[in-house]
Short mmCIF file of C-alpha atoms in Angstrom, two decimals:
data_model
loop_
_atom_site.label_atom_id
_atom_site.label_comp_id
_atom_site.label_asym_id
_atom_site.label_seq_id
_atom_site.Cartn_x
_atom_site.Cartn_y
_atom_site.Cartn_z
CA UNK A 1 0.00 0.00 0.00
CA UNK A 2 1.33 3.33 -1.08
CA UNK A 3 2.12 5.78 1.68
CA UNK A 4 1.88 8.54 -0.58
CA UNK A 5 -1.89 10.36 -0.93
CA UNK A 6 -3.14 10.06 -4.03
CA UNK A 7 -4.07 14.05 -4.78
CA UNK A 8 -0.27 14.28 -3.56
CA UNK A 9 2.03 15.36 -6.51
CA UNK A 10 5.52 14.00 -5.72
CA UNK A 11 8.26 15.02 -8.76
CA UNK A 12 8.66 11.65 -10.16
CA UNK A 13 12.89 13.14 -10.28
CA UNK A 14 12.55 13.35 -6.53
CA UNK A 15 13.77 10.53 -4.23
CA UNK A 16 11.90 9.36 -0.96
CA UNK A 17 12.36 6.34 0.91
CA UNK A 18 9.59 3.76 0.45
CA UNK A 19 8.96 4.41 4.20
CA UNK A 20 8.46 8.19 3.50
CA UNK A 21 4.25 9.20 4.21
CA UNK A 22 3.34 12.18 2.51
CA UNK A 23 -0.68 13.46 2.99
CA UNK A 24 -2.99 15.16 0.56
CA UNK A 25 -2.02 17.88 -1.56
CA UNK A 26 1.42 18.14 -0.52
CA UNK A 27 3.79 19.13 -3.61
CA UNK A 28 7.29 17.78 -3.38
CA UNK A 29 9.69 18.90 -6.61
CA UNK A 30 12.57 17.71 -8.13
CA UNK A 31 15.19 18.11 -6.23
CA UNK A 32 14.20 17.10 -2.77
CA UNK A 33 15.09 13.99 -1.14
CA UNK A 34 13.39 12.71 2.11
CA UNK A 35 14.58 10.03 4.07
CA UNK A 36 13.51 6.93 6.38
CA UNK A 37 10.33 7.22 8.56
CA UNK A 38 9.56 11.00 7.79
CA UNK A 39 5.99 12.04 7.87
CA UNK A 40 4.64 14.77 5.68
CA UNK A 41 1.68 16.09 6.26
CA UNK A 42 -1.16 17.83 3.75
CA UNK A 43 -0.70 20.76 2.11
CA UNK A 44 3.44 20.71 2.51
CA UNK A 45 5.37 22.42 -0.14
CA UNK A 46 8.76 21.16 -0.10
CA UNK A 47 10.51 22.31 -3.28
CA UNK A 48 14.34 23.36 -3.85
CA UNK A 49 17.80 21.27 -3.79
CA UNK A 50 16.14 20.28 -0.29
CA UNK A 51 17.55 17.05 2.14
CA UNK A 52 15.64 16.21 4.36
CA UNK A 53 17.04 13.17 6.79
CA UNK A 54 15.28 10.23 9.02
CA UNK A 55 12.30 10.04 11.18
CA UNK A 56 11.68 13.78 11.13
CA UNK A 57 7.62 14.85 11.71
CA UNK A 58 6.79 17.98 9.16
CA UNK A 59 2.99 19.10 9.88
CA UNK A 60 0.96 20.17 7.65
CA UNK A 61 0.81 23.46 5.88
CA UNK A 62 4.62 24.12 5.72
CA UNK A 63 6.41 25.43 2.53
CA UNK A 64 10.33 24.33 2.90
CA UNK A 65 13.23 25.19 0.29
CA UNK A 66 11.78 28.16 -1.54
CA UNK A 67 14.15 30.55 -2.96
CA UNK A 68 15.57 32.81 -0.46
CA UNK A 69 13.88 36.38 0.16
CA UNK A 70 17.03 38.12 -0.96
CA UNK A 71 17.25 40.52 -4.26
CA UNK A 72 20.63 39.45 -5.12
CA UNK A 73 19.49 35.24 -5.55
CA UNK A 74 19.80 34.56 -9.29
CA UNK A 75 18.43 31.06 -9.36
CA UNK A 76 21.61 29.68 -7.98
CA UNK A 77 21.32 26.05 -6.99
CA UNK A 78 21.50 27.09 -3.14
CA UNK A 79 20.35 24.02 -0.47
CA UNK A 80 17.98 23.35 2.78
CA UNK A 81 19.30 20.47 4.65
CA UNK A 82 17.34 18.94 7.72
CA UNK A 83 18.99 16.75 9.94
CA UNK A 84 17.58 13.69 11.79
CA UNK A 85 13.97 13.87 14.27
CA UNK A 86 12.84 16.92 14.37
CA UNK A 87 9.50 17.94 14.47
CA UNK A 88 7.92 20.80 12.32
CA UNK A 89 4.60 21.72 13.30
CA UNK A 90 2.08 24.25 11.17
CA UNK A 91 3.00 27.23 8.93
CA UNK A 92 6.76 26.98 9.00
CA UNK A 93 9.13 28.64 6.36
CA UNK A 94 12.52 27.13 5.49
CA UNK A 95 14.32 28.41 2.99
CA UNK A 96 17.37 27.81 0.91
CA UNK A 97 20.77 29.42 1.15
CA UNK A 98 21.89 32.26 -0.69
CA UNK A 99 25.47 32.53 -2.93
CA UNK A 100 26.82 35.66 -1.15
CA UNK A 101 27.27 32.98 2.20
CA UNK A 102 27.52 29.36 3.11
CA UNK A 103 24.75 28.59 0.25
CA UNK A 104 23.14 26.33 2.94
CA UNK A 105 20.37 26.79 5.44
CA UNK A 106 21.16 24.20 8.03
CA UNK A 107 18.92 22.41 11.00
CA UNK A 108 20.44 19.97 13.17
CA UNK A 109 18.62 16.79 14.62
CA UNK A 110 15.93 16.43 17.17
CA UNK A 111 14.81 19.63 17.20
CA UNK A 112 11.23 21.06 18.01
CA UNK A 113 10.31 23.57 15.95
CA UNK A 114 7.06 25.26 16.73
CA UNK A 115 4.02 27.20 14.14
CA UNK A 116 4.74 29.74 11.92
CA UNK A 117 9.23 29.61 12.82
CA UNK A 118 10.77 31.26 10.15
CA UNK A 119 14.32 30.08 8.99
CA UNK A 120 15.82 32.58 6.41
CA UNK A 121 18.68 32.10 4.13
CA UNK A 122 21.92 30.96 5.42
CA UNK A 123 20.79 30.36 8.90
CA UNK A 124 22.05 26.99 10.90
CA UNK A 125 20.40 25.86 13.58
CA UNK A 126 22.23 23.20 16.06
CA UNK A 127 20.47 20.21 17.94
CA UNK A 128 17.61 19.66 20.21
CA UNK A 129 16.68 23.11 20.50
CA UNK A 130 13.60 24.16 20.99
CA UNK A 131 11.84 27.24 19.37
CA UNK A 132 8.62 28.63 20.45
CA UNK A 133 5.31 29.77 18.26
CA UNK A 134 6.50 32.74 15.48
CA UNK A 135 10.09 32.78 16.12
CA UNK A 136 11.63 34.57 13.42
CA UNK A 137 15.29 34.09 12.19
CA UNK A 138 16.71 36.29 9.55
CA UNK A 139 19.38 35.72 7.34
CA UNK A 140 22.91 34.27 7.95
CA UNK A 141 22.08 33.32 12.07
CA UNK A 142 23.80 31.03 14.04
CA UNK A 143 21.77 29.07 16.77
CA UNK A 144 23.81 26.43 18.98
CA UNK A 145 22.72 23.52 20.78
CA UNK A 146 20.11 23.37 23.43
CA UNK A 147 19.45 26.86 22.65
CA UNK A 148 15.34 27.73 23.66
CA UNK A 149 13.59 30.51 22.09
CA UNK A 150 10.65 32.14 23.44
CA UNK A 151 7.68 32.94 21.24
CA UNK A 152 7.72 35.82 19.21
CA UNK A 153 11.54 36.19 19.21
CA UNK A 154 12.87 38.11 16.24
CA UNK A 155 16.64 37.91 15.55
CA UNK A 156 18.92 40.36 13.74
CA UNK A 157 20.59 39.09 10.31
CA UNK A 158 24.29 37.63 11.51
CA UNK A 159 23.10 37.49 15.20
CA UNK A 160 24.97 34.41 16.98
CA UNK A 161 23.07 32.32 19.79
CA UNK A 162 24.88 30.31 22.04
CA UNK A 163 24.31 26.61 23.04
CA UNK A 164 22.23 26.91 26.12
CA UNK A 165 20.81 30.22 25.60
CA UNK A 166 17.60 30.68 26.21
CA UNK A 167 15.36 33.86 24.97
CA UNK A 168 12.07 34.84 26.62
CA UNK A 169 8.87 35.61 25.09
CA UNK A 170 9.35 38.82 21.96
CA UNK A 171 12.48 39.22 22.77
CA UNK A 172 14.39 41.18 20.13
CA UNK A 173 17.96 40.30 19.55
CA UNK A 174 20.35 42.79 17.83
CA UNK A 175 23.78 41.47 19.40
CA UNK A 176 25.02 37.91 19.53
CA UNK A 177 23.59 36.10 22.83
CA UNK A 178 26.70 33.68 24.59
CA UNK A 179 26.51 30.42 25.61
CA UNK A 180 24.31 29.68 28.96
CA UNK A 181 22.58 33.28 29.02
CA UNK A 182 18.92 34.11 29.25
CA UNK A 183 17.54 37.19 27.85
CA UNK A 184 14.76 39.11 27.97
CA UNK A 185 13.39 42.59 26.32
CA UNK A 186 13.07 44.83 22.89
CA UNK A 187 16.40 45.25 22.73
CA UNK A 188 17.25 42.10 24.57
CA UNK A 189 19.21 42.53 27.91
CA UNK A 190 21.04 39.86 29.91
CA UNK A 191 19.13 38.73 32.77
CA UNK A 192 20.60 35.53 34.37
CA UNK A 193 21.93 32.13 32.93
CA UNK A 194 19.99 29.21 31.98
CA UNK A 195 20.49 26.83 35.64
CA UNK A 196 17.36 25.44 35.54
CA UNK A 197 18.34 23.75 31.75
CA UNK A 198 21.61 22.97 32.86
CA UNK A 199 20.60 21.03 35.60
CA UNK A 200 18.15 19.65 34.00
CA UNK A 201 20.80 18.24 31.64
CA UNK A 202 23.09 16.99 34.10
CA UNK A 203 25.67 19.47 34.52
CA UNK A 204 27.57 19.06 37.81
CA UNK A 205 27.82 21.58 40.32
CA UNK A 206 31.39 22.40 39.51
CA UNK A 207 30.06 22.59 36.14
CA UNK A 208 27.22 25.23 37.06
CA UNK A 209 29.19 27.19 39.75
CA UNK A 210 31.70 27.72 36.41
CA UNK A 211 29.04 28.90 34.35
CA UNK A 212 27.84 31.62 37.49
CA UNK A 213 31.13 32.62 37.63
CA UNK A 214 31.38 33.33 33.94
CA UNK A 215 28.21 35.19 34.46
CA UNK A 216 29.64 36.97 37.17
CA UNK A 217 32.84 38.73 34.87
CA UNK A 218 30.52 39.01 32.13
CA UNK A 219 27.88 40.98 33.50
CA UNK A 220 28.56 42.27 36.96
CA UNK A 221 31.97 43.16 37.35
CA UNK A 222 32.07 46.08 34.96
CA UNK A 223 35.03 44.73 33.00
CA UNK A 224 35.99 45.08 29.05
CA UNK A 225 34.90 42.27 26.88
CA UNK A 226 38.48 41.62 26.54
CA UNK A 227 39.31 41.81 30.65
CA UNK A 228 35.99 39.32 30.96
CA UNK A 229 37.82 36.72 28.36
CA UNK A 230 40.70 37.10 30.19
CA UNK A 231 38.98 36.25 33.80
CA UNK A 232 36.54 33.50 32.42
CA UNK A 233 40.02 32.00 30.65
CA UNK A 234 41.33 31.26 34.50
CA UNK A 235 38.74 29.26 35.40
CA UNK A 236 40.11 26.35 33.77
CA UNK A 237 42.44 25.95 36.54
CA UNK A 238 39.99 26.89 39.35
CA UNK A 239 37.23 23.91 38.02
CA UNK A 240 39.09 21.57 35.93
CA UNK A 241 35.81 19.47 35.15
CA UNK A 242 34.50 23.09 33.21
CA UNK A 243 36.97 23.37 31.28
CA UNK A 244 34.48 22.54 28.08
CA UNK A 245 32.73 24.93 28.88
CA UNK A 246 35.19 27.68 29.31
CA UNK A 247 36.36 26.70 26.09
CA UNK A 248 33.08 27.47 24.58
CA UNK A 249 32.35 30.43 25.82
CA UNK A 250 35.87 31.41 25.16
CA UNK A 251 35.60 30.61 21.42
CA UNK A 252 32.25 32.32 21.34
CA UNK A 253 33.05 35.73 22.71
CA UNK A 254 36.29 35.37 20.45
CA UNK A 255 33.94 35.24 17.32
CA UNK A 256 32.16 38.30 18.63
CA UNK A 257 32.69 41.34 16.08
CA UNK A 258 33.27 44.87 17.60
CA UNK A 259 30.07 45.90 15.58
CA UNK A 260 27.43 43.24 16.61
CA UNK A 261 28.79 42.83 20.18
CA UNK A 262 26.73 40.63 22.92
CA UNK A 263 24.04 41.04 24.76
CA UNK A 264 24.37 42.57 27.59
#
């Protein structure tokens, strides 16, 4: 029995597993490919050099790999790629990189990805994050893992989210947000780290008292962004069991541009 609706019109060019379910009037082109155990639901449009990996749940009503909104795309053969289990739910917009960057928009696996998320061109989105109804990336962002966005975040083109970050409800982000911070406001301001997540995800107490620490040079000790690196750097020795995450912070706020700067 065919797992594919009948009033669905699947590009006979495009290639699906035989496990692949697709529902009524969902149009899938040419160059999309869909792999093991993913559900589509009705009324999908998933056109575009599009990849699309295993077990992943797309809802219905989503359009995925259109051309990017971006004057400057010429029809260049640009890609979406989806990882592995995510979910997709209703009215979502993916679209496909742009030449002028990476030519790839990018989502990880197991992520939840709520109604009516936008993903613009260029944007690449880690794993098992979790982004709340009408979050809205533009072009060319950078999400990390474990990152949680509130509903009704909007995000600057070029903006950088770290793994662990966490946004609250229409928050607006014009500066890149580091590793372990939550946010809140229009502009966004710092307002503690994520604890509750961490803990939630196993992180020692070493582990956590590391990441308050880093909080602590960041934001309360009225220090440079160079002077902060420089303190959050020494906690390797303090708690050798952070290290990791020193390291990532490290290399985040070292991939901070003078222009965007972080959140703060």
């Amino acid at each position: 029995m065919s797992l594919i609706h009948p009033t669905a019109l699947v590009d006979p060019a495009a290639q699906l597993d035989s496990s692949v379910s697709v529902g009524p009037y969902t149009v899938i082109g040419p160059h999309v490919r869909i792999g093991a155990g993913t559900t589509v639901g009705a009324h999908c449009v998933i056109e575009g050099h599009t990849t699309i990996g295993r077990d992943n749940r797309i809802f219905q009503f989503n359009s995925l790999g259109a051309i990017p909104q971006d004057k400057k795309y010429a029809g260049e053969p640009c890609e979406l790629v989806i990882g592995d289990r995510n979910t997709i739910r209703e009215f979502c917009t993916f679209n496909i990189g742009s030449p002028g960057d990476k030519g790839v928009t990018r989502v990880g696996d197991d992520n939840w990805i709520m109604a009516y998320v936008h993903l613009a061109h260029d944007c690449t989105v880690g794993n098992k994050t979790i982004f709340a109804n009408n979050s809205q990336l533009a072009g060319h962002v950078e999400v990390g893992d474990w990152v949680i966005l509130g509903g009704f975040t909007v995000v600057h083109q070029f903006v950088r989210i770290g793994a662990h970050a966490m946004t609250a409800m229409c928050s607006l982000l014009f500066a890149d947000l580091p590793p372990f911070v939550m946010c809140q406001g229009q502009p966004a301001q710092a307002r503690s780290m994520n604890f509750e997540g961490l803990r939630r995800r196993g992180f020692s107490p070493e582990r956590i008292s590391a990441v308050k620490a880093m909080h602590k040079h960041l934001y309360r000790d009225d220090l440079t962004l160079d002077a902060a690196a420089q303190r959050i750097e020494a906690l390797t020795a303090e708690k050798p069991e952070a290290a990791p995450d020193v390291a990532m912070m490290l290399d985040f706020l070292r991939g901070t541009s003078a222009q965007r700067g972080i959140v703060r």
